[in-house]
XYZ file of C-alpha atoms in Angstrom:
217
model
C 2.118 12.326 -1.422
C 0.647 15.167 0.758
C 3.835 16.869 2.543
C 2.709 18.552 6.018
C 5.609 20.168 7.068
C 4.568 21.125 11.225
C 7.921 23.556 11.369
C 6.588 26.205 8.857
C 4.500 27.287 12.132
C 5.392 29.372 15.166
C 5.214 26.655 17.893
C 7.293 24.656 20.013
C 7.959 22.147 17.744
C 11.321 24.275 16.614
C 12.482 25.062 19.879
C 12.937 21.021 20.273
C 14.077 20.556 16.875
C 16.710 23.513 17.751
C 17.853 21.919 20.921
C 18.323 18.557 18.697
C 20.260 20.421 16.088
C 22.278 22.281 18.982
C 25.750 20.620 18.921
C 26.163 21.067 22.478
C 22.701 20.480 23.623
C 22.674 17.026 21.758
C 25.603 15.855 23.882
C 23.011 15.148 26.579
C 21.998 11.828 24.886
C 18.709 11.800 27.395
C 17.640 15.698 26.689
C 17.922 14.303 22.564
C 15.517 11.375 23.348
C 13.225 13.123 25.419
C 12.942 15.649 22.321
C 12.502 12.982 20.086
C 9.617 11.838 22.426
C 7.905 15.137 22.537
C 8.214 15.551 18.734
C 6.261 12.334 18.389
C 3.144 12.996 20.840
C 3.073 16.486 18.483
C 2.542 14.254 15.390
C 0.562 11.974 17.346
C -1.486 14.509 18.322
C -1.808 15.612 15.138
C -2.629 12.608 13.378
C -5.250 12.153 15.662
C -7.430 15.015 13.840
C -7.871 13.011 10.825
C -8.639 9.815 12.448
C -12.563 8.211 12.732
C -14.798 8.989 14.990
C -18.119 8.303 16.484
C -20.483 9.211 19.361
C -20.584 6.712 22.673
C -21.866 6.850 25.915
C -19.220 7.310 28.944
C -20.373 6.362 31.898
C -19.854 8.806 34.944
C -20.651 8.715 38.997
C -23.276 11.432 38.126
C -24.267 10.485 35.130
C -24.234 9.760 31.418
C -21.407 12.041 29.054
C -21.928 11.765 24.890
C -18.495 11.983 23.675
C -16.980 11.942 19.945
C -14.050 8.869 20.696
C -12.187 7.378 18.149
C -12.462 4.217 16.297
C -9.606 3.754 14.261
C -7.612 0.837 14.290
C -3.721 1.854 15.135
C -0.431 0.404 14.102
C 2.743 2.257 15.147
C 5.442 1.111 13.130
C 8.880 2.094 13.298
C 12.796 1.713 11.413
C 15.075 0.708 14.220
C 17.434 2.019 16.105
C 16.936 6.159 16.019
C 13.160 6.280 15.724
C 12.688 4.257 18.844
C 11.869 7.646 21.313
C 9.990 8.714 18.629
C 7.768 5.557 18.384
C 7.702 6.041 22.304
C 6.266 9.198 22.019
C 3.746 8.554 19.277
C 2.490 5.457 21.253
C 1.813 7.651 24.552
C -1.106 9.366 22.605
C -2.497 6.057 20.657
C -3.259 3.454 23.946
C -4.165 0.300 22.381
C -1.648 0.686 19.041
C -0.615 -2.493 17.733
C 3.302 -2.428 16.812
C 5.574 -3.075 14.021
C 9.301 -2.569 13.992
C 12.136 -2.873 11.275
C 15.598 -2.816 11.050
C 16.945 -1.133 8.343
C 20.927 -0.245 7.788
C 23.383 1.073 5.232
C 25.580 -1.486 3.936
C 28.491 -0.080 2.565
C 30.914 -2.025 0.081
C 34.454 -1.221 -0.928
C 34.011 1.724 -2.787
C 31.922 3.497 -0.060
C 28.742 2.869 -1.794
C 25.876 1.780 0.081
C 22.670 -0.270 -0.224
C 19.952 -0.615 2.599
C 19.480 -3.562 4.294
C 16.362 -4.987 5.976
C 16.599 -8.173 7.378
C 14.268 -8.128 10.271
C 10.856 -7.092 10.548
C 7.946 -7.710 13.307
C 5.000 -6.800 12.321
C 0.772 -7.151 12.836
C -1.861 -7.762 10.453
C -2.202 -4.445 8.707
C -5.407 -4.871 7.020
C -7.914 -2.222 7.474
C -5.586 -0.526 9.848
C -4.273 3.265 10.199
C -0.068 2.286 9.600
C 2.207 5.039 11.206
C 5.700 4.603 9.991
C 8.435 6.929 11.918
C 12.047 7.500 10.764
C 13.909 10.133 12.910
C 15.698 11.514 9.448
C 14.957 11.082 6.016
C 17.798 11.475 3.721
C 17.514 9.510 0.629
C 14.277 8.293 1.694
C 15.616 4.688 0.792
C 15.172 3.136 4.251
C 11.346 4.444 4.520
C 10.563 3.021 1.184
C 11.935 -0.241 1.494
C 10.731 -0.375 4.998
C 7.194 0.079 3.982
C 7.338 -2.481 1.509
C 7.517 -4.518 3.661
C 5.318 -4.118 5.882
C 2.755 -3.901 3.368
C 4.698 -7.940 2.363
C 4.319 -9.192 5.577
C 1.459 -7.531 7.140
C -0.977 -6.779 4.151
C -2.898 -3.347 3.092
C -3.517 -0.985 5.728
C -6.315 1.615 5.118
C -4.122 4.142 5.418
C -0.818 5.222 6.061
C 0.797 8.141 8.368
C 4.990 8.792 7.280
C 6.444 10.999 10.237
C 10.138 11.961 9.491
C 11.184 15.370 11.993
C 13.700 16.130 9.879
C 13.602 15.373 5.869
C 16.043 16.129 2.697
C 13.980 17.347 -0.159
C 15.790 14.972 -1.995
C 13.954 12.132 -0.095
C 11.210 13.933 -0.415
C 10.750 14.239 -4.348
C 11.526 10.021 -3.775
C 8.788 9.433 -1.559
C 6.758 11.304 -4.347
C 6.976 8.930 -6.762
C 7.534 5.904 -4.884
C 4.299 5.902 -2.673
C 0.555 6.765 -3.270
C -0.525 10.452 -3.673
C -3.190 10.089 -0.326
C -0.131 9.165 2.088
C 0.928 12.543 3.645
C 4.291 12.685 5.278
C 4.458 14.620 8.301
C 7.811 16.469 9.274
C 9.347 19.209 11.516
C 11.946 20.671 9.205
C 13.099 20.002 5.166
C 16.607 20.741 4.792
C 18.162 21.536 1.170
C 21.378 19.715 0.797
C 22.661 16.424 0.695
C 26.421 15.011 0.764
C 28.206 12.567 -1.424
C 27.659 10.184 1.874
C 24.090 11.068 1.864
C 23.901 13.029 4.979
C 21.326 15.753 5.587
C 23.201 19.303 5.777
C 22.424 20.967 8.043
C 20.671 17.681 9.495
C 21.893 17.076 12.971
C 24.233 14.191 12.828
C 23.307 10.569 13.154
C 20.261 10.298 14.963
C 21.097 6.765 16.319
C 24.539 7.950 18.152
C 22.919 10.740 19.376
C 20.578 8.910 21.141
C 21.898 5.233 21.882
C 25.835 6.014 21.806
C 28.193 5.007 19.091
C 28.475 1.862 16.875
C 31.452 -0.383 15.284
């Protein structure tokens, strides 16, 4: 797995990861989506570098303009309920994106352990297709794994495959190592080092979902 980590670079990226991070600035549940938004039309924009290409004809009132346009086949794909302004964002830059959604949640039992549930899952064909799978956080990198399983189960092979996480655990990240193919590059905004017992990102930002949809039972 090819790690592209966008935050090692001066740009804006980390002044909207900061404001994310910002425990006062995140109160503002819209400011934390619209960040989330932004961050994915960076990656989108991104992405879009290593995409297919060809020359066509575009037809103006003056005349005739050879342009380089892409041809790639999109699929946006995203794990419910924190990475939906990020799926917004990434689908602003990619028009005519097919997309796939799952919903994927810890299930915890008596001994606060937890598994990952997936139990729903919408998705295209995937054949031949460039998949983009976003998760707002990767912590143990379970949710992204089982998440693109299946995909690939109910959709089929894409051609390729796009993993944007903003913020990432390098614990999850040594998973996604060994548990996907070495060509799929995961793009992120930050890598923090620790972990909890819980398996919450430190210094992370706090859960994602809540900070952008409100609180749960």
């Amino acid at each position: 797995m090819e790690l592209i980590d966008l935050g090692k670079g001066n740009s804006l990226i980390n002044s909207f990861v900061a404001q994310m991070r910002d425990k006062k600035i995140q109160k503002d549940s819209m400011r934390f989506r619209t960040n989330l938004h932004r961050l994915g039309q960076i990656f989108a924009y991104e992405i879009s570098k290593t995409l297919d290409y060809s020359a066509k004809d575009v037809q103006t009132p003056l005349g005739t303009a050879n342009m380089n346009l892409q041809d790639s086949k999109i699929v946006v794909a995203t794990i419910l309920r924190a990475g939906l302004p990020l799926h917004d964002g990434i689908l602003s830059y990619f028009d005519n994106a097919e997309n796939a959604f799952i919903a994927a949640y810890r299930k915890y039992d008596a001994a606060e352990k937890f598994h990952v549930n997936t139990e729903y899952c919408t998705c295209p064909d995937l054949n031949g297709k460039v998949l983009i799978l976003a998760d707002t956080m990767l912590a143990t990198g379970s949710s992204l794994l089982l998440g693109y399983e299946r995909l690939l189960a109910d959709g089929g092979e894409p051609s390729y495959t796009h993993l944007v996480c903003p913020i990432a655990s390098v614990y999850a990240v040594e998973a996604l190592k060994k548990g996907l193919p070495k060509n799929t590059p995961l793009w992120t905004a930050a890598i923090d080092e620790e972990l909890t017992s819980h398996s919450y990102i430190v210094p992370g930002l706090g859960d994602a979902g809540d900070l952008a949809y409100g609180g749960k039972l």
